[in-house]
PDB file of C-alpha atoms and ligand atoms in Angstrom:
ATOM      1  CA  VAL A  23       1.052  28.102  12.008  1.00 48.00           C
ATOM      2  CA  ALA A  24      -0.544  29.388   8.861  1.00 54.00           C
ATOM      3  CA  ASP A  25      -2.842  27.013   7.101  1.00 60.00           C
ATOM      4  CA  ILE A  26      -1.140  26.635   3.751  1.00 67.00           C
ATOM      5  CA  PHE A  27      -3.302  23.776   2.553  1.00 68.00           C
ATOM      6  CA  SER A  28      -6.752  23.839   1.071  1.00 75.00           C
ATOM      7  CA  LYS A  29      -9.542  21.956   2.790  1.00 72.00           C
ATOM      8  CA  GLU A  30      -9.375  19.221   0.209  1.00 73.00           C
ATOM      9  CA  MET A  31      -5.666  18.758   0.628  1.00 74.00           C
ATOM     10  CA  ARG A  32      -5.894  18.812   4.393  1.00 70.00           C
ATOM     11  CA  SER A  33      -8.334  15.939   4.295  1.00 72.00           C
ATOM     12  CA  ILE A  34      -5.972  13.993   2.029  1.00 70.00           C
ATOM     13  CA  ILE A  35      -3.146  14.608   4.487  1.00 68.00           C
ATOM     14  CA  MET A  36      -5.271  13.625   7.458  1.00 64.00           C
ATOM     15  CA  SER A  37      -6.342  10.434   5.762  1.00 63.00           C
ATOM     16  CA  LYS A  38      -2.668   9.635   5.154  1.00 61.00           C
ATOM     17  CA  ILE A  39      -1.903  10.170   8.836  1.00 56.00           C
ATOM     18  CA  LYS A  40      -4.760   7.871   9.764  1.00 57.00           C
ATOM     19  CA  SER A  41      -3.647   5.323   7.208  1.00 53.00           C
ATOM     20  CA  LYS A  42      -2.582   2.850   9.870  1.00 49.00           C
ATOM     21  CA  TYR A  43      -5.640   0.715  10.404  1.00 57.00           C
ATOM     22  CA  ASN A  44      -7.264   2.224   7.371  1.00 76.00           C
ATOM     23  CA  LYS A  45     -10.124   0.746   5.425  1.00 87.00           C
ATOM     24  CA  LEU A  46      -8.017  -0.838   2.694  1.00 92.00           C
ATOM     25  CA  ASP A  47      -5.806  -2.683   5.160  1.00 93.00           C
ATOM     26  CA  MET A  48      -8.861  -3.775   7.092  1.00 93.00           C
ATOM     27  CA  ALA A  49     -10.635  -5.053   3.962  1.00 95.00           C
ATOM     28  CA  VAL A  50      -7.644  -7.280   3.204  1.00 97.00           C
ATOM     29  CA  HIS A  51      -7.344  -8.278   6.864  1.00 97.00           C
ATOM     30  CA  ASN A  52     -11.005  -9.308   7.005  1.00 96.00           C
ATOM     31  CA  TRP A  53     -10.716 -11.359   3.838  1.00 98.00           C
ATOM     32  CA  LEU A  54      -7.581 -13.125   5.115  1.00 97.00           C
ATOM     33  CA  CYS A  55      -9.398 -13.935   8.375  1.00 97.00           C
ATOM     34  CA  GLY A  56     -12.341 -15.327   6.416  1.00 97.00           C
ATOM     35  CA  MET A  57      -9.997 -17.456   4.298  1.00 96.00           C
ATOM     36  CA  LYS A  58      -8.165 -18.602   7.425  1.00 95.00           C
ATOM     37  CA  ILE A  59      -4.866 -17.421   5.965  1.00 96.00           C
ATOM     38  CA  ARG A  60      -2.468 -16.840   8.870  1.00 96.00           C
ATOM     39  CA  HIS A  61      -1.169 -13.306   8.890  1.00 97.00           C
ATOM     40  CA  LYS A  62      -0.022 -10.437  11.052  1.00 96.00           C
ATOM     41  CA  MET A  63      -0.767  -6.746  10.627  1.00 95.00           C
ATOM     42  CA  TYR A  64       2.020  -4.153  10.425  1.00 93.00           C
ATOM     43  CA  PRO A  65       5.090  -6.365  10.881  1.00 95.00           C
ATOM     44  CA  LYS A  66       8.143  -4.438  12.041  1.00 93.00           C
ATOM     45  CA  VAL A  67      10.588  -4.955   9.198  1.00 94.00           C
ATOM     46  CA  SER A  68      12.317  -2.543   6.838  1.00 91.00           C
ATOM     47  CA  GLY A  69       9.981  -0.685   4.544  1.00 91.00           C
ATOM     48  CA  SER A  70       6.951  -1.051   6.869  1.00 90.00           C
ATOM     49  CA  PRO A  71       4.809  -3.452   4.855  1.00 95.00           C
ATOM     50  CA  ASP A  72       1.158  -3.532   5.912  1.00 95.00           C
ATOM     51  CA  ILE A  73       0.634  -7.261   6.386  1.00 97.00           C
ATOM     52  CA  VAL A  74       2.729 -10.424   6.481  1.00 97.00           C
ATOM     53  CA  LEU A  75       1.279 -13.767   5.409  1.00 97.00           C
ATOM     54  CA  LEU A  76       2.497 -16.676   7.508  1.00 95.00           C
ATOM     55  CA  ASN A  77       1.086 -19.635   5.619  1.00 81.00           C
ATOM     56  CA  GLY A  78       3.988 -22.070   5.988  1.00 73.00           C
ATOM     57  CA  GLY A  79       7.328 -21.640   4.257  1.00 80.00           C
ATOM     58  CA  LYS A  80       8.762 -18.176   3.909  1.00 89.00           C
ATOM     59  CA  PRO A  81       6.637 -15.228   4.993  1.00 95.00           C
ATOM     60  CA  LEU A  82       5.168 -13.090   2.232  1.00 96.00           C
ATOM     61  CA  TYR A  83       4.881  -9.380   2.943  1.00 97.00           C
ATOM     62  CA  LEU A  84       2.144  -7.246   1.473  1.00 97.00           C
ATOM     63  CA  PHE A  85       2.311  -3.570   0.661  1.00 97.00           C
ATOM     64  CA  ILE A  86      -1.130  -2.068   0.247  1.00 96.00           C
ATOM     65  CA  ASP A  87      -0.567   1.082  -1.745  1.00 95.00           C
ATOM     66  CA  GLY A  88      -2.955   3.974  -2.256  1.00 93.00           C
ATOM     67  CA  CYS A  89      -3.371   4.882  -5.922  1.00 94.00           C
ATOM     68  CA  PHE A  90      -2.649   8.535  -5.197  1.00 92.00           C
ATOM     69  CA  PHE A  91       0.240   8.326  -2.751  1.00 92.00           C
ATOM     70  CA  HIS A  92       2.094   5.615  -4.620  1.00 94.00           C
ATOM     71  CA  LYS A  93       1.457   6.982  -8.085  1.00 94.00           C
ATOM     72  CA  CYS A  94      -0.642   4.194  -9.507  1.00 95.00           C
ATOM     73  CA  PRO A  95      -0.077   4.026 -13.276  1.00 94.00           C
ATOM     74  CA  LYS A  96      -3.822   3.773 -13.835  1.00 95.00           C
ATOM     75  CA  HIS A  97      -5.209   6.329 -11.393  1.00 95.00           C
ATOM     76  CA  TYR A  98      -2.626   8.867 -10.336  1.00 93.00           C
ATOM     77  CA  LYS A  99      -3.452  12.405 -11.358  1.00 92.00           C
ATOM     78  CA  ARG A 100      -1.202  15.285 -10.473  1.00 91.00           C
ATOM     79  CA  PRO A 101      -3.129  17.625  -8.150  1.00 90.00           C
ATOM     80  CA  LYS A 102      -3.980  21.053  -9.504  1.00 91.00           C
ATOM     81  CA  SER A 103      -2.802  23.022  -6.476  1.00 91.00           C
ATOM     82  CA  ASN A 104       0.452  22.920  -4.477  1.00 91.00           C
ATOM     83  CA  VAL A 105       1.971  21.159  -7.446  1.00 92.00           C
ATOM     84  CA  SER A 106       5.588  21.505  -6.341  1.00 93.00           C
ATOM     85  CA  TYR A 107       4.754  20.027  -2.930  1.00 93.00           C
ATOM     86  CA  TRP A 108       3.090  16.980  -4.454  1.00 92.00           C
ATOM     87  CA  VAL A 109       5.723  16.463  -7.116  1.00 92.00           C
ATOM     88  CA  ARG A 110       8.393  16.369  -4.417  1.00 92.00           C
ATOM     89  CA  HIS A 111       6.334  14.311  -1.991  1.00 91.00           C
ATOM     90  CA  ILE A 112       4.828  11.727  -4.331  1.00 92.00           C
ATOM     91  CA  GLU A 113       6.588  11.738  -7.648  1.00 92.00           C
ATOM     92  CA  ILE A 114      10.042  11.878  -6.079  1.00 92.00           C
ATOM     93  CA  GLU A 115      10.066  10.786  -2.402  1.00 93.00           C
ATOM     94  CA  ASN A 116       7.390   8.098  -2.429  1.00 92.00           C
ATOM     95  CA  VAL A 117       8.356   6.661  -5.782  1.00 93.00           C
ATOM     96  CA  GLU A 118      12.017   6.490  -4.709  1.00 94.00           C
ATOM     97  CA  ARG A 119      11.056   4.792  -1.452  1.00 93.00           C
ATOM     98  CA  ASP A 120       8.912   2.273  -3.300  1.00 94.00           C
ATOM     99  CA  LYS A 121      11.830   1.476  -5.617  1.00 94.00           C
ATOM    100  CA  LYS A 122      13.918   0.504  -2.583  1.00 95.00           C
ATOM    101  CA  ARG A 123      11.616  -2.445  -2.080  1.00 95.00           C
ATOM    102  CA  GLU A 124      13.623  -4.251  -4.740  1.00 94.00           C
ATOM    103  CA  THR A 125      16.468  -4.447  -2.224  1.00 95.00           C
ATOM    104  CA  TYR A 126      14.471  -5.822   0.722  1.00 95.00           C
ATOM    105  CA  PRO A 127      15.636  -9.231   1.942  1.00 94.00           C
ATOM    106  CA  TYR A 128      12.169 -10.763   1.851  1.00 95.00           C
ATOM    107  CA  GLU A 129       9.442 -11.759  -0.541  1.00 95.00           C
ATOM    108  CA  TRP A 130       6.765  -9.156  -1.010  1.00 96.00           C
ATOM    109  CA  LEU A 131       3.750  -8.369  -3.090  1.00 96.00           C
ATOM    110  CA  GLN A 132       2.302  -5.007  -3.978  1.00 97.00           C
ATOM    111  CA  ILE A 133      -1.439  -4.580  -3.781  1.00 97.00           C
ATOM    112  CA  TRP A 134      -2.994  -1.465  -5.224  1.00 97.00           C
ATOM    113  CA  GLU A 135      -5.895   0.388  -3.684  1.00 96.00           C
ATOM    114  CA  HIS A 136      -7.937  -0.276  -6.839  1.00 96.00           C
ATOM    115  CA  GLU A 137      -7.295  -4.027  -6.489  1.00 98.00           C
ATOM    116  CA  VAL A 138      -8.727  -3.905  -2.979  1.00 97.00           C
ATOM    117  CA  ARG A 139     -11.707  -1.903  -4.193  1.00 95.00           C
ATOM    118  CA  ASP A 140     -12.527  -4.216  -7.096  1.00 96.00           C
ATOM    119  CA  GLY A 141     -11.666  -7.422  -5.232  1.00 97.00           C
ATOM    120  CA  THR A 142      -8.909  -8.591  -7.603  1.00 98.00           C
ATOM    121  CA  PHE A 143      -6.386  -8.526  -4.732  1.00 98.00           C
ATOM    122  CA  LYS A 144      -7.815 -11.904  -3.725  1.00 98.00           C
ATOM    123  CA  TYR A 145      -6.599 -13.558  -6.920  1.00 97.00           C
ATOM    124  CA  LYS A 146      -3.253 -11.828  -6.634  1.00 97.00           C
ATOM    125  CA  ILE A 147      -2.747 -13.201  -3.122  1.00 97.00           C
ATOM    126  CA  MET A 148      -4.024 -16.689  -3.997  1.00 95.00           C
ATOM    127  CA  ASP A 149      -1.713 -16.859  -7.025  1.00 94.00           C
ATOM    128  CA  ALA A 150       1.262 -15.692  -4.984  1.00 93.00           C
ATOM    129  CA  LEU A 151       0.591 -18.261  -2.255  1.00 91.00           C
ATOM    130  CA  ARG A 152       0.167 -21.043  -4.816  1.00 88.00           C
ATOM    131  CA  GLU A 153       3.442 -20.105  -6.495  1.00 83.00           C
ATOM    132  CA  LYS A 154       5.173 -19.978  -3.146  1.00 73.00           C
ATOM    133  CA  ASP A 155       3.987 -23.496  -2.269  1.00 66.00           C
ATOM    134  CA  HIS A 156       4.804 -25.090  -5.600  1.00 58.00           C
ATOM    135  CA  GLY A 157       7.597 -22.949  -6.968  1.00 52.00           C
TER     136      GLY A 157
HETATM  137 ZN1   ZN B 215      -5.057   2.509  -9.048  1.00 97.24          ZN
END
């Protein structure tokens, strides 16, 4: 098979393949453990969320989305090479799939890669759990 991808792109693809048990998921997992928030990694429900929080009441599912692959409004930049591939893959397929989340029969929360990196995901989760308990 001819290698149609550049080195840079190959490493992006490989990191996507290895995205199960990736660093972002693990950072959130470690924080949840530290906070003693009951949760489970990679629950098997539609849409493949990354984590489900099981702190009483209804479960809350978390999607931890990479800024590149999920077209973060703050950080997504269209790659300079293989543009048609990426437009189809990210700007059409991934964005469409993410839109389907609106139809999932469960409560969920989106967490961006940059929120994991800067730590603000913690407040997002705490707020969501507080709302869930009192709303
Ligand atoms: Zn971002």
